[in-house]
Coordinates of C-alpha atoms in Angstrom, one line a residue:
Chain A
M1 CA 0.2 -21.0 -63.1
S2 CA 2.2 -18.4 -61.0
A3 CA 5.9 -18.7 -60.9
R4 CA 5.8 -19.6 -57.2
A5 CA 3.3 -22.4 -57.8
G6 CA 5.5 -23.7 -60.6
I7 CA 8.5 -24.0 -58.2
D8 CA 6.4 -25.5 -55.5
G9 CA 5.3 -28.2 -58.0
F10 CA 8.8 -28.7 -59.2
L11 CA 10.0 -29.2 -55.6
A12 CA 7.1 -31.5 -54.8
A13 CA 8.1 -33.7 -57.7
A14 CA 11.6 -34.3 -56.4
P15 CA 12.4 -37.6 -54.6
W16 CA 11.9 -37.3 -50.9
P17 CA 15.4 -37.0 -49.6
Q18 CA 16.2 -34.2 -52.1
R19 CA 12.8 -32.6 -51.6
A20 CA 13.4 -31.9 -48.0
G21 CA 16.9 -30.6 -48.6
L22 CA 16.0 -28.4 -51.6
R23 CA 13.1 -26.9 -49.7
L24 CA 15.5 -26.0 -46.8
L25 CA 18.0 -24.5 -49.2
V26 CA 15.4 -22.4 -50.9
A27 CA 14.0 -21.2 -47.5
L28 CA 17.4 -20.2 -46.4
Q29 CA 18.2 -18.4 -49.7
R30 CA 15.0 -16.4 -49.4
R31 CA 16.1 -14.9 -46.1
P32 CA 19.1 -12.5 -45.7
R33 CA 20.6 -14.4 -42.8
G34 CA 20.1 -17.7 -44.5
A35 CA 21.6 -16.4 -47.7
G36 CA 24.6 -15.2 -45.7
L37 CA 25.0 -18.7 -44.3
L38 CA 24.7 -20.3 -47.8
A39 CA 27.3 -17.9 -49.2
R40 CA 29.9 -19.9 -47.2
M41 CA 28.8 -23.1 -49.0
P42 CA 29.2 -22.4 -52.8
M43 CA 27.6 -25.6 -54.0
A44 CA 24.6 -25.3 -51.8
E45 CA 24.2 -21.6 -52.7
Q46 CA 24.4 -22.4 -56.4
A47 CA 21.7 -25.1 -56.0
A48 CA 19.4 -22.8 -54.1
H49 CA 20.1 -19.9 -56.5
A50 CA 19.3 -22.1 -59.5
I51 CA 15.9 -23.1 -58.2
L52 CA 14.9 -19.6 -57.3
A53 CA 16.1 -18.4 -60.6
L54 CA 14.1 -21.1 -62.4
G55 CA 11.0 -19.6 -60.7
R56 CA 11.8 -16.0 -61.1
Y57 CA 12.5 -16.0 -64.8
D58 CA 9.5 -18.2 -65.4
D59 CA 7.4 -15.2 -64.6
P60 CA 5.6 -14.2 -67.9
V61 CA 6.3 -10.5 -67.4
L62 CA 10.0 -10.9 -66.8
A63 CA 10.3 -13.5 -69.5
G64 CA 8.5 -11.2 -71.9
D65 CA 11.0 -8.4 -71.2
L66 CA 13.7 -10.9 -72.3
G67 CA 11.9 -11.7 -75.6
W68 CA 10.2 -15.0 -74.5
D69 CA 6.4 -15.4 -74.7
A70 CA 5.5 -18.9 -73.7
R71 CA 1.8 -18.3 -74.3
A72 CA 2.5 -17.3 -77.9
V73 CA 4.7 -20.4 -78.4
V74 CA 1.9 -22.6 -77.1
A75 CA -0.8 -20.9 -79.2
R76 CA 1.3 -21.2 -82.3
G77 CA 1.8 -24.9 -81.6
R78 CA -1.9 -25.5 -81.0
A79 CA -2.9 -23.7 -84.2
L80 CA -0.4 -25.7 -86.2
R81 CA -1.6 -28.9 -84.7
R82 CA -5.2 -28.0 -85.5
A83 CA -4.5 -26.7 -89.0
E84 CA -2.3 -29.6 -90.1
G85 CA -4.0 -32.4 -88.2
R86 CA -1.0 -33.2 -86.1
P87 CA -1.4 -35.4 -83.0
Chain B
M1 CA -8.2 -58.0 -63.6
K2 CA -6.5 -60.3 -66.1
L3 CA -5.5 -60.0 -69.7
D4 CA -3.8 -62.5 -71.9
C5 CA -1.7 -62.0 -75.0
D6 CA 1.2 -63.3 -77.0
V7 CA 3.7 -60.6 -75.9
C8 CA 3.6 -58.3 -72.9
V9 CA 5.8 -55.2 -73.3
V10 CA 6.7 -53.2 -70.2
G11 CA 7.3 -49.6 -71.0
A12 CA 6.3 -47.3 -73.9
G13 CA 9.5 -45.4 -74.5
A14 CA 12.2 -45.7 -77.1
G15 CA 12.5 -49.5 -76.9
G16 CA 9.1 -50.7 -75.7
A17 CA 6.9 -48.6 -78.2
V18 CA 9.0 -49.7 -81.2
A19 CA 8.9 -53.4 -80.2
A20 CA 5.1 -53.2 -79.4
A21 CA 4.3 -51.6 -82.8
E22 CA 6.4 -53.9 -84.9
L23 CA 5.0 -57.0 -83.1
A24 CA 1.4 -55.8 -83.2
E25 CA 1.7 -55.0 -87.0
G26 CA 3.3 -58.4 -87.4
G27 CA 0.2 -60.0 -86.1
A28 CA 1.1 -60.7 -82.5
R29 CA -1.4 -60.0 -79.7
V30 CA 0.3 -57.4 -77.6
V31 CA -0.3 -55.6 -74.3
V32 CA 1.8 -52.6 -73.4
L33 CA 2.1 -51.6 -69.8
E34 CA 3.3 -48.1 -69.1
Q35 CA 3.9 -46.8 -65.6
G36 CA 3.4 -43.1 -66.4
P37 CA 0.5 -41.3 -67.9
P38 CA -0.3 -40.3 -71.5
H39 CA 0.6 -36.7 -72.2
D40 CA -1.8 -34.4 -74.1
P41 CA 0.2 -31.7 -76.1
D42 CA -2.7 -29.4 -75.3
G43 CA -1.4 -29.4 -71.8
F44 CA 2.2 -28.3 -72.7
T45 CA 2.8 -24.8 -71.5
A46 CA 6.4 -24.2 -72.6
R47 CA 7.1 -23.2 -69.0
P48 CA 10.1 -25.2 -67.6
P49 CA 9.2 -25.7 -63.9
E50 CA 5.7 -26.9 -64.7
M51 CA 6.8 -29.2 -67.5
L52 CA 9.7 -30.6 -65.5
A53 CA 7.3 -31.6 -62.8
R54 CA 4.9 -33.1 -65.2
L55 CA 6.9 -34.8 -67.9
Y56 CA 10.0 -36.0 -66.0
R57 CA 10.5 -38.8 -63.5
D58 CA 11.1 -37.1 -60.1
G59 CA 10.5 -33.7 -61.7
G60 CA 13.8 -34.2 -63.6
Q61 CA 15.7 -34.3 -60.2
T62 CA 16.8 -38.0 -60.3
A63 CA 20.4 -37.8 -59.1
T64 CA 23.4 -40.1 -58.8
L65 CA 25.2 -40.6 -55.5
G66 CA 29.0 -40.1 -55.9
A67 CA 31.6 -37.6 -56.7
P68 CA 30.3 -35.4 -58.0
P69 CA 26.6 -35.9 -57.7
I70 CA 25.0 -35.8 -61.1
L71 CA 21.4 -34.9 -62.2
L72 CA 20.0 -37.6 -64.5
P73 CA 16.8 -36.4 -66.1
L74 CA 14.5 -39.2 -67.3
G75 CA 11.1 -38.9 -69.0
R76 CA 8.0 -40.5 -67.6
G77 CA 4.9 -41.5 -69.4
V78 CA 3.9 -42.6 -72.9
G79 CA 6.9 -41.8 -75.0
G80 CA 9.3 -42.2 -72.1
T81 CA 12.5 -40.1 -72.5
T82 CA 11.8 -39.6 -76.3
L83 CA 9.1 -37.2 -75.2
V84 CA 11.6 -34.9 -73.5
N85 CA 14.9 -35.4 -75.4
S86 CA 16.3 -33.1 -78.0
G87 CA 15.5 -35.4 -80.8
T88 CA 19.1 -36.0 -81.9
C89 CA 19.5 -39.1 -84.0
F90 CA 22.9 -40.9 -84.6
R91 CA 23.3 -44.4 -85.8
T92 CA 25.6 -46.6 -83.6
P93 CA 29.2 -45.6 -84.6
P94 CA 31.0 -48.4 -86.5
H95 CA 33.9 -48.5 -84.1
V96 CA 31.4 -49.2 -81.2
L97 CA 29.9 -52.1 -83.1
E98 CA 33.4 -53.5 -83.7
R99 CA 34.1 -53.2 -79.9
W100 CA 30.8 -55.0 -79.1
A101 CA 31.8 -57.9 -81.4
R102 CA 35.3 -58.1 -80.0
E103 CA 34.5 -57.7 -76.3
F104 CA 31.0 -58.9 -75.9
G105 CA 30.7 -61.5 -78.7
L106 CA 27.7 -59.6 -80.2
E107 CA 27.0 -60.3 -83.9
L108 CA 25.8 -56.8 -84.6
D109 CA 27.6 -55.2 -87.6
E110 CA 26.6 -52.3 -89.8
A111 CA 25.1 -54.5 -92.4
T112 CA 22.9 -56.4 -89.9
L113 CA 21.6 -53.2 -88.3
R114 CA 21.2 -51.2 -91.5
P115 CA 17.6 -52.2 -92.3
C116 CA 16.7 -51.6 -88.7
F117 CA 18.1 -48.1 -88.7
E118 CA 16.6 -47.3 -92.1
R119 CA 13.2 -48.5 -90.9
V120 CA 13.3 -46.4 -87.7
E121 CA 14.6 -43.3 -89.6
R122 CA 11.7 -43.6 -92.0
A123 CA 9.2 -44.0 -89.2
L124 CA 10.5 -40.9 -87.3
S125 CA 11.1 -38.7 -90.3
V126 CA 14.8 -38.3 -89.4
A127 CA 16.5 -35.5 -91.3
E128 CA 19.3 -33.0 -90.9
V129 CA 18.4 -29.6 -89.4
N130 CA 18.6 -26.8 -91.9
P131 CA 20.7 -23.7 -90.9
E132 CA 17.7 -21.4 -90.9
M133 CA 15.9 -23.5 -88.4
A134 CA 19.0 -24.1 -86.3
G135 CA 18.9 -20.4 -85.1
A136 CA 21.5 -18.0 -84.0
N137 CA 22.8 -20.1 -81.1
A138 CA 24.0 -22.7 -83.6
A139 CA 25.4 -19.9 -85.8
V140 CA 27.7 -18.8 -82.9
A141 CA 29.1 -22.3 -82.5
R142 CA 29.5 -22.7 -86.2
R143 CA 31.4 -19.5 -86.6
G144 CA 33.8 -20.6 -83.8
A145 CA 34.3 -24.1 -85.2
E146 CA 34.9 -22.7 -88.7
R147 CA 37.5 -20.1 -87.5
L148 CA 39.3 -22.9 -85.6
G149 CA 39.0 -25.4 -88.4
W150 CA 37.2 -27.9 -86.2
S151 CA 35.0 -30.6 -87.6
H152 CA 31.3 -29.8 -87.2
G153 CA 27.9 -30.2 -88.7
Y154 CA 24.1 -29.9 -88.3
L155 CA 22.5 -32.7 -86.4
R156 CA 20.0 -35.2 -87.7
R157 CA 16.7 -35.2 -85.7
N158 CA 13.4 -36.9 -85.6
A159 CA 11.2 -33.9 -86.3
R160 CA 8.6 -33.1 -89.0
G161 CA 7.2 -29.6 -89.5
C162 CA 9.4 -28.2 -86.8
V163 CA 9.1 -24.4 -86.4
G164 CA 11.8 -24.0 -83.8
S165 CA 9.7 -23.5 -80.7
G166 CA 12.8 -23.9 -78.6
V167 CA 11.4 -26.2 -75.9
C168 CA 12.0 -29.7 -77.1
V169 CA 12.9 -30.8 -73.6
F170 CA 9.8 -29.3 -72.1
G171 CA 7.2 -30.9 -74.4
C172 CA 7.0 -30.0 -78.1
P173 CA 3.9 -27.7 -78.5
T174 CA 3.6 -28.4 -82.2
S175 CA 4.0 -32.2 -82.1
A176 CA 6.8 -31.8 -84.6
K177 CA 9.2 -34.0 -82.6
Q178 CA 8.4 -37.5 -83.6
H179 CA 8.6 -39.1 -80.1
T180 CA 7.3 -42.6 -79.8
G181 CA 4.1 -41.4 -78.0
I182 CA 2.9 -40.0 -81.3
T183 CA 4.5 -42.4 -83.7
Y184 CA 5.0 -46.0 -82.6
V185 CA 2.5 -46.1 -79.8
P186 CA -0.4 -45.1 -82.1
R187 CA 0.8 -47.6 -84.7
A188 CA 0.8 -50.3 -82.0
T189 CA -2.8 -49.5 -80.8
A190 CA -4.1 -49.2 -84.4
A191 CA -2.7 -52.7 -85.0
G192 CA -4.6 -54.0 -82.0
A193 CA -2.2 -53.6 -79.1
K194 CA -3.8 -52.8 -75.8
L195 CA -2.1 -49.9 -73.9
V196 CA -2.5 -49.7 -70.2
T197 CA -1.1 -46.5 -68.6
G198 CA -0.6 -46.1 -64.9
A199 CA 0.5 -49.7 -64.6
D200 CA 3.4 -50.2 -62.3
V201 CA 4.8 -53.7 -63.1
R202 CA 5.9 -55.3 -59.8
E203 CA 7.0 -58.7 -61.0
V204 CA 7.7 -60.9 -64.0
L205 CA 5.8 -64.1 -63.4
I206 CA 7.9 -67.2 -64.0
E207 CA 6.5 -70.8 -64.2
R208 CA 8.6 -73.9 -64.6
G209 CA 11.6 -71.7 -65.4
R210 CA 10.1 -69.6 -68.2
A211 CA 8.0 -66.4 -68.6
R212 CA 4.3 -66.7 -67.8
G213 CA 3.4 -62.9 -67.8
V214 CA 3.6 -60.0 -65.4
R215 CA 1.8 -58.6 -62.4
A216 CA 1.2 -54.9 -62.1
R217 CA -0.3 -52.4 -59.7
L218 CA -2.7 -49.9 -61.3
A219 CA -2.6 -46.2 -60.4
R220 CA -6.4 -46.2 -60.3
G221 CA -6.3 -49.0 -57.8
G222 CA -6.2 -52.8 -58.0
E223 CA -3.9 -55.2 -59.7
L224 CA -3.5 -56.4 -63.3
E225 CA -2.1 -59.7 -64.3
V226 CA -1.1 -60.1 -67.9
L227 CA -0.5 -63.7 -69.0
A228 CA 1.9 -63.9 -71.8
P229 CA 4.6 -66.5 -72.8
T230 CA 6.8 -63.7 -74.0
V231 CA 7.7 -60.6 -71.9
V232 CA 9.7 -57.7 -73.2
L233 CA 11.1 -55.4 -70.6
A234 CA 11.7 -51.8 -71.6
C235 CA 11.5 -49.9 -68.4
G236 CA 14.8 -48.1 -69.0
T237 CA 18.3 -48.6 -67.9
I238 CA 17.6 -47.5 -64.3
H239 CA 14.4 -49.5 -63.7
T240 CA 14.7 -52.7 -65.8
P241 CA 17.4 -54.3 -63.6
L242 CA 15.3 -53.5 -60.5
L243 CA 12.3 -55.2 -61.9
M244 CA 14.4 -58.2 -62.8
Q245 CA 15.8 -58.2 -59.3
R246 CA 12.3 -58.0 -57.8
S247 CA 11.2 -60.9 -60.0
R248 CA 14.1 -62.9 -58.7
L249 CA 15.3 -63.7 -62.2
R250 CA 18.5 -65.7 -62.2
D251 CA 21.6 -63.7 -62.8
A252 CA 24.6 -66.0 -63.3
S253 CA 26.8 -63.2 -64.4
A254 CA 26.3 -61.1 -61.3
Q255 CA 26.3 -58.1 -63.7
R256 CA 22.7 -57.1 -63.2
G257 CA 22.5 -53.4 -62.2
R258 CA 26.2 -52.9 -62.8
N259 CA 28.2 -51.4 -65.7
L260 CA 26.1 -48.2 -65.7
A261 CA 27.5 -46.0 -68.4
L262 CA 26.4 -42.4 -68.8
H263 CA 27.1 -39.4 -70.9
P264 CA 28.1 -36.9 -68.2
A265 CA 27.5 -33.4 -69.6
T266 CA 27.8 -29.7 -68.8
A267 CA 27.4 -26.5 -70.7
G268 CA 28.9 -23.1 -70.9
F269 CA 27.5 -19.7 -71.8
A270 CA 28.9 -16.8 -73.8
L271 CA 27.9 -13.1 -74.0
M272 CA 27.9 -12.1 -77.7
D273 CA 27.7 -8.8 -79.4
E274 CA 24.7 -9.8 -81.5
A275 CA 21.3 -10.9 -80.5
V276 CA 21.1 -14.7 -80.2
D277 CA 17.7 -15.3 -78.7
M278 CA 18.8 -18.9 -78.0
A279 CA 15.2 -20.2 -77.6
R280 CA 14.4 -19.3 -81.2
G281 CA 15.3 -22.2 -83.4
V282 CA 16.1 -25.8 -82.7
P283 CA 18.0 -26.0 -79.3
Q284 CA 20.1 -29.0 -80.2
S285 CA 20.8 -28.5 -83.9
F286 CA 24.6 -28.4 -84.3
Y287 CA 27.6 -30.4 -83.2
V288 CA 31.3 -30.1 -83.0
D289 CA 33.0 -33.5 -83.1
E290 CA 36.6 -32.5 -83.6
F291 CA 37.5 -34.3 -80.3
A292 CA 35.1 -37.2 -80.5
T293 CA 37.9 -39.7 -80.7
Q294 CA 39.0 -38.3 -77.3
G295 CA 35.5 -38.9 -75.9
I296 CA 34.6 -35.3 -76.0
M297 CA 31.5 -34.1 -78.0
F298 CA 30.0 -30.7 -78.2
E299 CA 26.3 -30.4 -79.0
G300 CA 23.9 -27.4 -78.9
V301 CA 21.7 -26.7 -75.9
A302 CA 19.4 -23.7 -75.3
G303 CA 16.1 -22.8 -73.8
P304 CA 13.8 -20.1 -72.5
P305 CA 14.9 -17.6 -69.8
A306 CA 13.8 -19.8 -66.9
Y307 CA 15.9 -22.6 -68.2
A308 CA 19.0 -20.4 -68.9
A309 CA 18.7 -18.8 -65.5
M310 CA 18.7 -22.1 -63.8
S311 CA 21.8 -23.3 -65.8
L312 CA 23.8 -20.1 -65.8
P313 CA 26.8 -20.8 -63.5
L314 CA 26.7 -17.5 -61.7
T315 CA 25.0 -16.1 -58.6
G316 CA 24.0 -12.7 -57.2
A317 CA 24.5 -9.5 -59.1
R318 CA 26.6 -11.2 -61.8
H319 CA 23.8 -13.6 -62.5
A320 CA 21.3 -10.7 -62.7
R321 CA 23.6 -8.8 -65.1
A322 CA 24.1 -11.8 -67.3
M323 CA 20.4 -12.5 -67.4
A324 CA 19.6 -8.9 -68.3
D325 CA 21.6 -9.7 -71.5
Y326 CA 19.7 -13.0 -72.0
R327 CA 19.0 -12.0 -75.6
R328 CA 22.7 -11.9 -76.3
L329 CA 23.6 -15.1 -74.5
A330 CA 24.7 -18.2 -76.4
Q331 CA 25.0 -21.6 -74.9
F332 CA 26.7 -24.9 -75.9
G333 CA 27.0 -28.2 -74.3
L334 CA 29.9 -30.6 -73.7
M335 CA 29.2 -34.4 -73.4
V336 CA 31.8 -37.0 -72.4
S337 CA 31.9 -40.6 -73.5
D338 CA 32.6 -42.1 -70.1
E339 CA 35.0 -44.7 -68.9
S340 CA 33.5 -44.5 -65.4
R341 CA 31.0 -47.2 -64.4
G342 CA 28.2 -47.0 -61.9
S343 CA 25.5 -49.2 -60.5
V344 CA 21.9 -49.2 -59.7
R345 CA 20.2 -51.0 -56.9
A346 CA 17.0 -50.7 -54.9
L347 CA 16.7 -49.2 -51.4
A348 CA 13.3 -49.3 -49.9
G349 CA 11.9 -49.8 -53.4
A350 CA 13.6 -46.7 -54.8
P351 CA 16.5 -46.8 -57.1
V352 CA 19.9 -45.8 -55.7
I353 CA 22.3 -44.9 -58.5
R354 CA 25.9 -44.9 -57.6
Y355 CA 28.4 -43.3 -60.0
D356 CA 31.8 -41.7 -59.4
L357 CA 33.6 -39.9 -62.1
C358 CA 36.9 -41.6 -62.7
P359 CA 40.1 -39.5 -63.2
A360 CA 40.2 -40.1 -67.0
D361 CA 36.7 -38.6 -67.4
V362 CA 37.7 -35.7 -65.1
S363 CA 40.5 -35.1 -67.6
K364 CA 38.1 -35.1 -70.5
F365 CA 36.0 -32.4 -68.8
R366 CA 39.1 -30.3 -68.1
A367 CA 40.1 -30.5 -71.8
G368 CA 36.5 -30.1 -73.0
L369 CA 35.9 -27.0 -71.0
A370 CA 39.1 -25.4 -72.2
R371 CA 38.0 -26.2 -75.7
L372 CA 34.6 -24.9 -75.2
Q373 CA 36.0 -21.6 -74.0
E374 CA 38.2 -21.6 -77.1
L375 CA 35.2 -22.2 -79.3
F376 CA 33.3 -19.2 -77.8
L377 CA 36.2 -16.9 -77.9
A378 CA 36.9 -17.8 -81.5
A379 CA 33.2 -17.0 -82.3
G380 CA 33.7 -13.5 -80.8
A381 CA 32.4 -13.9 -77.3
R382 CA 32.8 -10.8 -75.0
E383 CA 32.6 -13.0 -71.9
V384 CA 32.5 -16.7 -71.3
Y385 CA 30.8 -18.3 -68.3
L386 CA 32.1 -21.8 -67.6
P387 CA 30.4 -24.1 -65.0
L388 CA 33.2 -23.9 -62.6
P389 CA 33.7 -22.2 -59.2
A390 CA 35.1 -18.7 -59.4
G391 CA 38.8 -18.7 -59.9
V392 CA 39.0 -22.3 -61.0
A393 CA 40.5 -22.6 -64.5
P394 CA 39.4 -25.6 -66.6
E395 CA 42.8 -27.3 -66.5
R396 CA 42.8 -27.3 -62.7
A397 CA 39.1 -28.4 -62.2
R398 CA 38.6 -31.3 -59.8
A399 CA 35.7 -33.7 -59.8
R400 CA 33.9 -31.8 -57.1
D401 CA 34.2 -28.6 -59.0
L402 CA 32.2 -29.9 -61.9
R403 CA 28.4 -29.1 -62.2
L404 CA 27.2 -32.0 -64.2
M405 CA 24.0 -33.5 -65.6
A406 CA 24.0 -36.8 -67.4
F407 CA 22.0 -38.3 -70.2
H408 CA 21.7 -41.6 -71.9
P409 CA 22.1 -44.2 -69.2
L410 CA 23.1 -47.6 -70.6
G411 CA 24.4 -51.0 -69.7
T412 CA 22.8 -52.2 -66.5
A413 CA 21.5 -55.5 -68.2
R414 CA 24.2 -55.6 -70.7
A415 CA 24.2 -57.9 -73.6
D416 CA 27.1 -60.4 -73.8
A417 CA 27.1 -63.7 -75.6
R418 CA 28.6 -65.4 -72.5
V419 CA 26.2 -66.2 -69.7
T420 CA 29.0 -65.5 -67.2
H421 CA 29.5 -61.9 -68.5
G422 CA 26.1 -60.6 -69.6
V423 CA 22.6 -60.3 -68.2
T424 CA 21.2 -60.7 -71.7
D425 CA 22.5 -62.5 -74.8
G426 CA 23.0 -61.2 -78.3
R427 CA 19.4 -61.8 -79.1
L428 CA 18.5 -59.7 -76.0
A429 CA 17.0 -62.7 -74.3
V430 CA 17.7 -62.7 -70.5
H431 CA 20.2 -65.5 -69.8
G432 CA 18.5 -68.2 -67.8
A433 CA 14.9 -66.8 -68.2
P434 CA 13.4 -68.2 -71.3
G435 CA 10.7 -65.9 -72.7
V436 CA 12.0 -62.8 -71.1
Y437 CA 13.7 -60.2 -73.3
V438 CA 15.0 -56.6 -72.8
A439 CA 14.5 -53.8 -75.3
D440 CA 15.9 -50.6 -73.7
G441 CA 19.2 -48.9 -73.0
S442 CA 20.1 -51.4 -70.3
V443 CA 21.3 -53.9 -72.9
V444 CA 23.7 -51.6 -74.6
P445 CA 27.0 -52.8 -73.3
S446 CA 29.1 -49.6 -73.6
A447 CA 28.9 -45.9 -73.9
L448 CA 28.2 -44.8 -77.5
G449 CA 29.7 -41.3 -77.5
V450 CA 26.5 -40.2 -79.3
N451 CA 22.8 -39.9 -78.4
P452 CA 21.5 -43.5 -78.1
Q453 CA 17.8 -43.3 -79.0
L454 CA 18.3 -44.6 -82.6
T455 CA 20.5 -47.5 -81.3
I456 CA 17.8 -48.5 -78.8
M457 CA 15.1 -48.3 -81.4
A458 CA 17.1 -50.3 -84.0
L459 CA 17.8 -53.0 -81.4
A460 CA 14.1 -53.1 -80.5
T461 CA 13.2 -53.4 -84.2
R462 CA 15.6 -56.3 -84.6
L463 CA 14.2 -58.0 -81.5
A464 CA 10.6 -57.6 -82.7
F465 CA 11.3 -59.2 -86.1
Q466 CA 13.3 -61.9 -84.3
L467 CA 10.3 -62.7 -82.2
L468 CA 8.1 -62.7 -85.3
G469 CA 10.6 -65.0 -86.9
R470 CA 11.0 -62.6 -89.9
A471 CA 13.8 -60.7 -91.5
V472 CA 13.6 -56.9 -91.1
P473 CA 12.2 -55.7 -94.4
D474 CA 14.1 -53.1 -96.4
G475 CA 10.9 -51.3 -97.5
S476 CA 8.6 -48.9 -95.7
P477 CA 7.3 -49.7 -92.2
A478 CA 4.0 -51.1 -93.6
E479 CA 5.6 -53.3 -96.2
P480 CA 4.9 -57.0 -95.6
A481 CA 7.9 -59.1 -94.5
A482 CA 9.3 -62.4 -95.4
T483 CA 8.3 -65.0 -92.9
G484 CA 10.2 -67.7 -90.9
G485 CA 10.0 -69.4 -87.5
G486 CA 9.8 -66.9 -84.6
D487 CA 10.3 -67.4 -80.9
C488 CA 7.4 -65.3 -79.5
Q489 CA 5.7 -68.5 -78.4
P490 CA 7.2 -71.4 -76.4
D491 CA 5.4 -73.9 -78.5
P492 CA 5.3 -73.3 -82.3
E493 CA 2.0 -75.2 -82.5
E494 CA 0.4 -72.6 -80.3
S495 CA 2.0 -69.7 -81.9
A496 CA -0.3 -66.7 -82.6
C497 CA 2.4 -65.0 -84.6
P498 CA 1.4 -65.3 -88.2
S499 CA 3.9 -67.2 -90.3

């Protein structure tokens, strides 16, 4: 799953009033003028930034550069479960 | 579609799964209805956005209304929140039990609950984390606590064969965490319980003043009616009171949906000289309880870069610079035992959670954040990033400055021996609704100051054996129990519970 798809799924799972608000915040933060507007509202800016950061650093290449390999963690887990008969 | 059984359990999380397994193994015919899906660990990807959307209710974005708004992540599916918690296990602190006896008339002392706790701990392989598995993130906190002379220790967790994958809250890929979806639920079904997932229970059926069963909507379409003289509600603290309200159960106390207690929490980061690699090891493995009597508890938190990036209280270039040093970032959490109280009610079928942080709890956060900074600096941090707006010092923080999450909701169907004060009684029976019981966090009448999963499971164990009419055995989970007269049937002559 791409990082963008991961964020889309994350936002889609939010309850409806928040979903609309968060999508708006993210759309604003992605545009220079929108980001400038949000900079005047620190809490909103922080929320939008947090969601975009969640997506950006979920990217396997970027995460890999920081020492995190989700695929390897999952593969190790699967191998352990198979080898030891875990659920 | 109709099913009939002795006991219908609504919810397969910490309380429901335990009650269902104990009842089924005790010989009762049990149906378990779970609103969410089963989760196959082969589908766990260790990628936070995807796992949040899949394993959490509302994608982990359930929030309270109030000052400040607080995120309240809740698990969804078989295992409930035990699937996505950090696995930390504490018994109910003795001073909390004493308070329950004094203020709520509950006869729950350490001796009464001891066999329940022991039984749960055996079933979940609860053990203390060893320092090697705790990882470098815990070592940072330990160094700070030791230099300051603060009380600390390694946490006890329900994990077996843990290899420190670092993603407890995003689905354990090794199935090391012993959540109820892989422990108690399989035991229940092996003992003959029927598990129905995707079953959204809409109503508890009442006939001639007592429980007759429940009616549920099925995710695959259609309705299910389960006829049972005993119904155990375990939908969780947010949803159990709403189901009771929908079912028009009597509430002489007017306390249903009120008294919501949380553990509001936040976390700080520190840039260290050494490599920390916070996601290597058990994220929540270490605690500092020096200020626990003041309602302030520190516990480890950590996660992969995406999780850290979302939590890091910085923006723009400062965020990017700090994330470039992710491998040297340490993180630790601060949890407050609250005095604030909130409420939950339904609006257009959805829960509305109201919760304002009271001044006393804001003061705890001020003190806690200052102590957290002290802990990091004592550990040798180069920089500390606290979750406060730029230029706001911990001691000047206002409620609206705080970036909070909350865990462990409790109390919305609180137990109290008095019908005028509690929704349930000391036996967890709903006042005024014979045959209806509650086995989740909603019955817990006050904040615990520690993670509550073991308390909920111990209370569910006690309830199950009470319904079976037996004492909780001291031996292993499979050991036969002494028998007596239970109350899982209205008429003892019709009882299907072996005695």
